[in-house]
Amino acid sequence: MRLAMAIDTKKCVGCSDCVVSCQTENSVPIGYCRDWIVEVNDGTYPQLEMEIRSERCNQCSNSPCVRCCPTGASHYDYGGIVLVTPHKCIGCGACISSCPYDARYPHPKGYVDKCTFCVHRVKEGLPPACVAVCPTKCLYFGDTDDQRSEISLVLKKRKYKRLIPEAGTNPNLYFLI
Amino acid sequence: MNRRNFIRISTLGAGGAMLGGIMSGSGKEPSLLDRLTGKSPTDDFKYLRTPTYCEVCFWKCAGWVYKNDQGEIWKIIGNEIDPHCNGRLCPRGTGGVGMYYDQDRLKTPMIRTGERGKQSFKRASWDEALDFVAKKLDHIGKKYGPETVALITHGSGGKILTTLMKAYGSDSIAGPSYAQCKGPREAAFNLTFGASLESPEPTDIRNTKCLVLIGSHLGENMHNTQVQEMADAIDRGACIITVDPRFSTVAGKSKFWLPIKPATDIALLLAWMNVLINNNWYDKEYIEKYASGFDKLKDYIQPFTPEWAYGITTIDPVKIHDTAKEMANAAPAVIIHPGRHVTWYGDDTQRSRAIAILNALLGSWGRRGGFYLAELKAIPEYPHPPFPPVNKSWRDILGDQYPFAELPLANAIVDGSIPGRLKDFQYRGWIVNGSNLNMTMPDSRKTLEAIQNLELLVVIDTMPMEITGWADVVLPECTYLERYDVLRNDHNREPVIALRMPAAEPKYDTKPDWWIAKELANKMGLGKYFDWKNIEEFLDYKLQRMGSSLKEMKKIGVKKYAREGGDLYFSAENPPTYDTPSGKIELYSTQLEQAGFDPLPRYTTHEEPPEGYYRLNYGRTQSHTFSRTSNNPNLSAIMPENAVWVNPKVAANWQFKDGQDVWLKNQDGAITPFPAKIRITERIRWDSVYIVHGFGHTSQLLSRAYGKGVSDAALITKVLIDPVMGGTGMRGNFVTFLTENPDKEVKA
Amino acid sequence: MREELIISGRNNPMVDPVLNIWHWQIPLYLFLGGVAAGILFFASLYFIMGREKKYPAAIKWAPFLTPFLLVIGLGALFLDLNHKAFFWQLYLTFRIESPMSWGAWILMVITPLSIVWCATWIKELKPGWHWKYPFLDQWEAFFKKHRLIIAWIMLISAVILGVYTGILLSAFNARPLWNTSILGPLFFASSLSTGAAVIMLMAKSHLERNIFSRIDLILIAIEMFLIVHMFMGFQASTQVQIDAANMFLGGAYTEVFWIFVVIIGLLVPAILEILELLGYKIPIIITSSLILTGGIFLRFVIVYAGQASRYLY
Ligand SMILES: Nc1nc2c(c(=O)[nH]1)N[C@H]1C(S)=C(S)[C@@H](COP(=O)(O)OP(=O)(O)OC[C@H]3O[C@@H](n4cnc5c(=O)[nH]c(N)nc54)[C@H](O)[C@@H]3O)O[C@H]1N2
Ligand SMILES: Nc1nc2c(c(=O)[nH]1)N[C@H]1C(S)=C(S)[C@@H](COP(=O)(O)OP(=O)(O)OC[C@H]3O[C@@H](n4cnc5c(=O)[nH]c(N)nc54)[C@H](O)[C@@H]3O)O[C@H]1N2
Ligand code: SF4
Ligand code: SF4
Ligand code: SF4
Ligand code: SF4
Ligand code: SF4
Ligand SMILES: [Mo]
């Protein structure tokens, strides 16, 4: 099983609902976030193009954050999700420095926190909070190992890109373009 | 994990949800991780959840409020069966928890001690405060007549306060949601189709093949269902045509973006009519059968060719032609969206009329993929004695001004409170509920002048907004998460109602509107109009008569009813009817003609920005509602302040750096008290600047929002009144930049 | 115009607007660890080579500093942890891919080793020294007997420590500036150079000072070569690495880097050392402290600039 997310940049309106719902679902302290929205505008008025991306941890299959963690707090878990075990984390920041996506942050309690793909929900059969709330339904979540899963189908149908492939992290976030 | 699995489990959950308030978990042990993080498996059905409908904007999506294992309000999730949200709230609704947790909230009733405008109050008990108000109202009623007291309200509590007002003897009950918002289009669609649009608009975006957005920036305007259905439309490959001088979010998703020169939309609309009619692309059968005045229209639009419009709108004639073709191909599954905040240039009813006519030509009214026929469930009244007659109704007070105003105008109430504005009438008191007039009404100087002439200003609010600083009495309402309210009941595809009940006890010394209205009524001797023990009894009475009960509604939150008025669209069994004088769609409006207005929409040129000035454009942003969320902890984290968008060309002229502070000054010399940051972006034209509405708060009691960004309201001093229905056009203002703090300049 | 911005107000402390997760403690730790590694490297190397008589400062005196340097370094590292109460987790596991883990463990090896090393020399250097507890005498005798073995272990550990301080950063290829294989050798060279500078400072004999001056000169030459190569590498690489290099070529870090690291820390000491070798009398304190200053600035600049260099936005 390889859990992954596909983000339709053509449908996303950048409303940040995914960010707010993550905040409440996961009690992310105000002023911190596990996901964020990037807007890219290209061109000259009135010849313009816009891309909106809802970004979060890429749950990399070859993740430098797991590699560089000195304690094993960062590890691969259910469905390949990269998780941090708070009581094993010493807050050394190595994983934060190692993440090319700046997807991690030091939680005010000291340990490092990041998107968990809402593993607590996923294990219960619920989609991640951000996926569940997205008003444009532009987030697809599922198992890319399962050829018939919705996400596999959408990845077959649509063109996509992944972020900073040259970093060699083998990310599991797909941006539909 | 695959999708089938999701569906199976979530439907199981939803089924389980019917069983009662407290849901049990799936019985799984918390995982090791969860135990280590101190988190229990937070599956959606584990904890107590209570129904609500959202009050962060007026779409009123129904949802569930969940509490965590400490019994604190944790999150709000949309109600799956509610057609306003389909289980998905918008960011503001999701962040609604912040309204409850905001530590800046109003906490106790207060009575003014110092001058107006300064937040100088003494704390009062509810008894004292309401006594004060009751006595004052009694006094005004006796001295000037109860009709001189107006209620300005936006939000759910307004319904019960309306009962109080009517019992008292006034019908001047207005909201900024009419003459500052959708009024012109309501008048226009009424004049044309004999039906207004209401909220939610009956746009059948779900089934449309072509959606035309004229300055309605869905996706930034987060009216939930519309955004959801638009996203589905994108998936379906429907054609979206966006007319907006700014590269709005939805412009970036449109097949056609027409970057129109501001204030020239009517020219474009006329040109579209020209193309549709002259190419015979309009719906002939529909028009012949159901419309009147087509020939006059046809003659009228002859000069308005795409080439003519090009000179005005700067839109390429080929594009005008092509987009008309797209619409015609999609017809009748096409929507020329009527927009919502349509008070722009003072000829707004006429522009909205042009939109209505275009929809008529395409035959989209009452058709699948166009406008569906919405239905509303009638909610029985709780029995009460008849209201006393009103000495002078709002319509009489208006006289022959604004003949097509269908509702009282907030701006007319402001006007009518200034001595000498109206012949033998002056408003003497306002009750303001859930409306921050200082940032809502254009020309705030005038609003303040009006307030200074009032004998009583009562403000019911949840936050120490600007308006509270001007009140004589401030009554702190508890947030929507802490109260019952009247049932939500809006027009929709299927009649549907929703319940709001408290998820938590009111924090501080705050009370719900219904309690305030009832107590006040008691003190004023109007208790017989509120002849129920408490709101539960009031609601249950109604629900019992609607085949439900309060008990049931607490469990389901939302109840749908079968349609009674036939099909969702016109059909053989459900033939079109138009509630106009002619019984037909009035392309040519004899009503307007008789009242001395243009019977067919006319393009008029509007003032252009003077040298060195830029047109002030403003609008919504996804994560905020007007000025009401700028202090919300969750949402201000997403966007703490607004920026001033300028085109790179303008930035180069002024040698602006991205993120630099500027102050704005308008054509009348109004200057923003706080600076805002420059955002250099191609998304805005070189003749305009854009700011998001709702920032630049001046109330120091708002710890997060005070002094952050600029207020468009402070810069809208020129108001272009629509003579047809009294709407306040707000887009005729021009601003220039100050790079130094104007305050310092004065002092130096 | 291209505009790329985060519109959801991301403002994670220590991550935004630029990464700032590592503060002064980390470069200090890297510097101190580097100096200690340098000293212990020379100490064990020359001991193994049998130069005990010739290079007493290197083999006997300078190592006395290293336990302090290492403990202070470790203390600095500790100070920069965000979840300090869980510090011990470092020593429940060894993670072969994690440079941090290597660092933590190598310090655990080399710090006691350095203490033992010093203990074996203390009687020689401080006549009249005697241990409080007699069993320490037995231990001393034991370690003295096996000095050569200790030296070998220490040599290897010192190399690991020295290399580690460089590798630590370049293992983080998420930061374009650190994403270069040159950083390891550069930091290692700098470790040796700063170690040599300390030895020079403590050397009493002209001969010892002279030889370390020569060594240092070579190391400086190597460092210069590596720095030039590093920039050439960046310029020939992707845009993000060009951007990273540009922080030193006109960007925010230009002055500190070229003035403090290159001129003050490398070129001036090199000139002084050449003059010295040519027979001019240069107070060694000047040369040594310039080298040490350069070393410390190198760590600071690379740690801070590295955090400011990024792939996205
Ligand atoms: N997130 C969020 N959503 C909201 C609200 C909110 O506060 N926040 N408020 C709700 C309410 S009550 C309303 S009324 C609606 C309002 O939402 P809408 O009616 O959709 O939008 P406005 O904010 O009036 O319009 C702003 C758009 O009009 C464009 N515009 C400006 N001048 C012109 C012009 O001359 N011609 C054309 N064609 N376009 C022009 C602007 O560039 C901008 O894109 O939003 C609703 N939805
Ligand atoms: N300059 C400018 N003016 C505008 C607009 C614009 O875009 N620019 N838009 C216009 C439009 S479309 C509209 S619809 C109106 C909207 O106008 P308003 O509805 O007046 O908008 P807000 O400024 O959000 O004011 C809402 C007030 O309600 C309070 N409130 C929130 N929740 C509750 C509650 O539960 N109970 C009570 N009692 N109070 C509550 C808030 O604290 C706030 O003071 O503004 C119009 N005016
Ligand atoms: S909730 Fe959906 S539409 Fe909104 S920003 Fe997130 S991904 Fe985009
Ligand atoms: S995105 Fe960053 S934090 Fe997430 S797995 Fe990849 S490297 Fe680790
Ligand atoms: S901060 Fe925590 S999770 Fe990250 S590398 Fe250090 S110990 Fe591992
Ligand atoms: S998957 Fe969960 S944790 Fe990750 S961004 Fe979405 S809501 Fe947050
Ligand atoms: S659209 Fe958003 S803010 Fe408005 S009622 Fe629905 S959830 Fe609440
Ligand atoms: Mo509105």
Coordinates of C-alpha atoms in Angstrom, one line a residue, chain B residues 365-523:
Chain B
W365 CA -34.8 30.9 -16.8
G366 CA -36.6 27.8 -15.5
R367 CA -34.5 25.5 -17.6
R368 CA -32.1 22.7 -16.7
G369 CA -28.6 24.1 -16.5
G370 CA -29.9 27.6 -16.3
F371 CA -32.1 28.7 -13.4
Y372 CA -34.1 26.2 -11.5
L373 CA -37.4 26.9 -9.8
A374 CA -36.6 27.1 -6.1
E375 CA -39.0 26.1 -3.4
L376 CA -39.3 27.2 0.2
K377 CA -41.0 25.4 3.1
A378 CA -43.5 27.5 4.8
I379 CA -42.8 27.6 8.5
P380 CA -45.9 28.2 10.7
E381 CA -45.9 31.3 12.9
Y382 CA -46.0 30.9 16.6
P383 CA -49.4 32.4 17.4
H384 CA -49.4 36.0 18.5
P385 CA -51.8 38.9 18.4
P386 CA -51.9 41.0 15.2
F387 CA -49.2 43.7 15.0
P388 CA -50.3 47.2 15.5
P389 CA -50.6 49.3 12.4
V390 CA -47.5 51.2 11.4
N391 CA -48.1 55.0 11.5
K392 CA -45.7 55.5 8.6
S393 CA -44.1 52.7 6.8
W394 CA -40.7 52.7 5.2
R395 CA -42.3 53.0 1.8
D396 CA -44.2 56.1 2.8
I397 CA -41.1 57.6 4.4
L398 CA -39.3 57.1 1.1
G399 CA -42.0 58.9 -0.8
D400 CA -41.6 58.8 -4.5
Q401 CA -37.9 58.1 -4.4
Y402 CA -36.6 54.7 -5.6
P403 CA -39.9 53.4 -6.7
F404 CA -38.6 49.8 -7.3
A405 CA -37.1 49.4 -3.8
E406 CA -38.6 46.2 -2.6
L407 CA -37.2 46.3 0.9
P408 CA -36.2 49.1 3.2
L409 CA -32.9 50.7 2.4
A410 CA -30.2 50.9 5.1
N411 CA -28.8 54.0 3.3
A412 CA -32.2 55.7 3.3
I413 CA -32.4 55.1 7.1
V414 CA -29.0 56.7 7.5
D415 CA -30.1 59.6 5.3
G416 CA -33.4 59.9 7.1
S417 CA -31.7 60.2 10.5
I418 CA -29.9 63.4 9.5
P419 CA -32.1 66.4 10.3
G420 CA -33.6 68.1 7.3
R421 CA -33.0 65.3 4.8
L422 CA -36.6 64.3 4.7
K423 CA -39.7 66.5 4.8
D424 CA -41.4 66.0 8.2
F425 CA -39.6 62.8 9.1
Q426 CA -36.5 61.9 11.0
Y427 CA -35.4 58.6 12.4
R428 CA -34.6 58.9 16.1
G429 CA -33.3 55.5 17.1
W430 CA -31.5 52.5 15.7
I431 CA -31.2 49.0 16.8
V432 CA -28.2 47.6 15.0
N433 CA -27.8 43.8 15.0
G434 CA -24.9 42.1 13.4
S435 CA -23.9 44.8 11.0
N436 CA -20.8 46.8 11.4
L437 CA -22.2 49.9 9.7
N438 CA -18.9 51.8 9.9
M439 CA -17.4 49.4 7.5
T440 CA -20.5 48.3 5.7
M441 CA -22.2 51.6 4.7
P442 CA -20.5 53.7 2.0
D443 CA -19.5 57.2 3.1
S444 CA -18.9 56.5 6.7
R445 CA -18.8 60.2 7.5
K446 CA -22.4 60.3 6.7
T447 CA -23.2 57.3 8.9
L448 CA -21.4 59.0 11.8
E449 CA -23.4 62.2 11.2
A450 CA -26.6 60.3 11.3
I451 CA -25.5 58.5 14.5
Q452 CA -24.7 61.8 16.2
N453 CA -28.3 62.8 15.7
L454 CA -29.9 59.7 17.2
E455 CA -31.5 59.6 20.5
L456 CA -30.8 56.0 20.9
L457 CA -28.3 53.6 19.3
V458 CA -28.5 50.0 20.5
V459 CA -25.9 47.7 19.1
I460 CA -26.2 43.9 19.4
D461 CA -23.0 42.3 18.4
T462 CA -20.5 39.6 19.4
M463 CA -17.3 41.6 18.9
P464 CA -16.2 45.1 19.9
M465 CA -16.5 46.3 16.3
E466 CA -16.3 49.9 15.3
I467 CA -20.1 50.3 15.5
T468 CA -20.2 49.3 19.2
G469 CA -18.0 52.3 20.0
W470 CA -20.8 54.6 18.9
A471 CA -23.6 52.8 20.7
D472 CA -25.5 54.1 23.8
V473 CA -26.0 50.5 24.8
V474 CA -24.0 47.5 23.7
L475 CA -25.7 44.1 24.1
P476 CA -23.3 41.2 23.7
E477 CA -24.8 38.4 21.8
C478 CA -23.3 34.9 22.3
T479 CA -21.9 33.4 19.1
Y480 CA -23.9 31.1 16.9
L481 CA -22.1 28.1 18.5
E482 CA -23.7 28.9 21.8
R483 CA -27.3 29.5 20.9
Y484 CA -30.5 28.4 19.4
D485 CA -31.9 30.5 16.6
V486 CA -34.9 30.5 14.3
L487 CA -34.9 27.6 11.8
R488 CA -33.0 28.2 8.7
N489 CA -35.4 28.1 5.8
D490 CA -34.2 29.2 2.4
H491 CA -35.2 28.6 -1.2
N492 CA -33.6 25.6 -2.7
R493 CA -34.0 22.8 -5.2
E494 CA -35.9 20.9 -2.5
P495 CA -37.4 22.7 0.5
V496 CA -35.0 22.2 3.4
I497 CA -34.8 23.4 6.9
A498 CA -31.9 23.4 9.4
L499 CA -31.6 23.7 13.1
R500 CA -29.0 25.6 15.1
M501 CA -28.6 24.6 18.7
P502 CA -26.0 25.5 21.3
A503 CA -22.9 23.4 21.3
A504 CA -21.7 25.0 24.5
E505 CA -22.9 27.3 27.2
P506 CA -22.6 31.0 26.3
K507 CA -19.2 32.3 27.4
Y508 CA -19.0 35.4 29.6
D509 CA -22.3 37.3 30.2
T510 CA -23.6 36.9 26.7
K511 CA -27.1 36.1 25.5
P512 CA -28.8 35.0 22.3
D513 CA -30.9 37.4 20.3
W514 CA -34.2 35.6 21.0
W515 CA -33.6 36.0 24.7
I516 CA -32.8 39.7 24.2
A517 CA -35.9 40.3 22.1
K518 CA -38.2 38.4 24.5
E519 CA -36.8 40.2 27.6
L520 CA -37.0 43.5 26.0
A521 CA -40.6 42.8 24.9
N522 CA -41.5 42.0 28.4
K523 CA -40.0 45.2 29.7

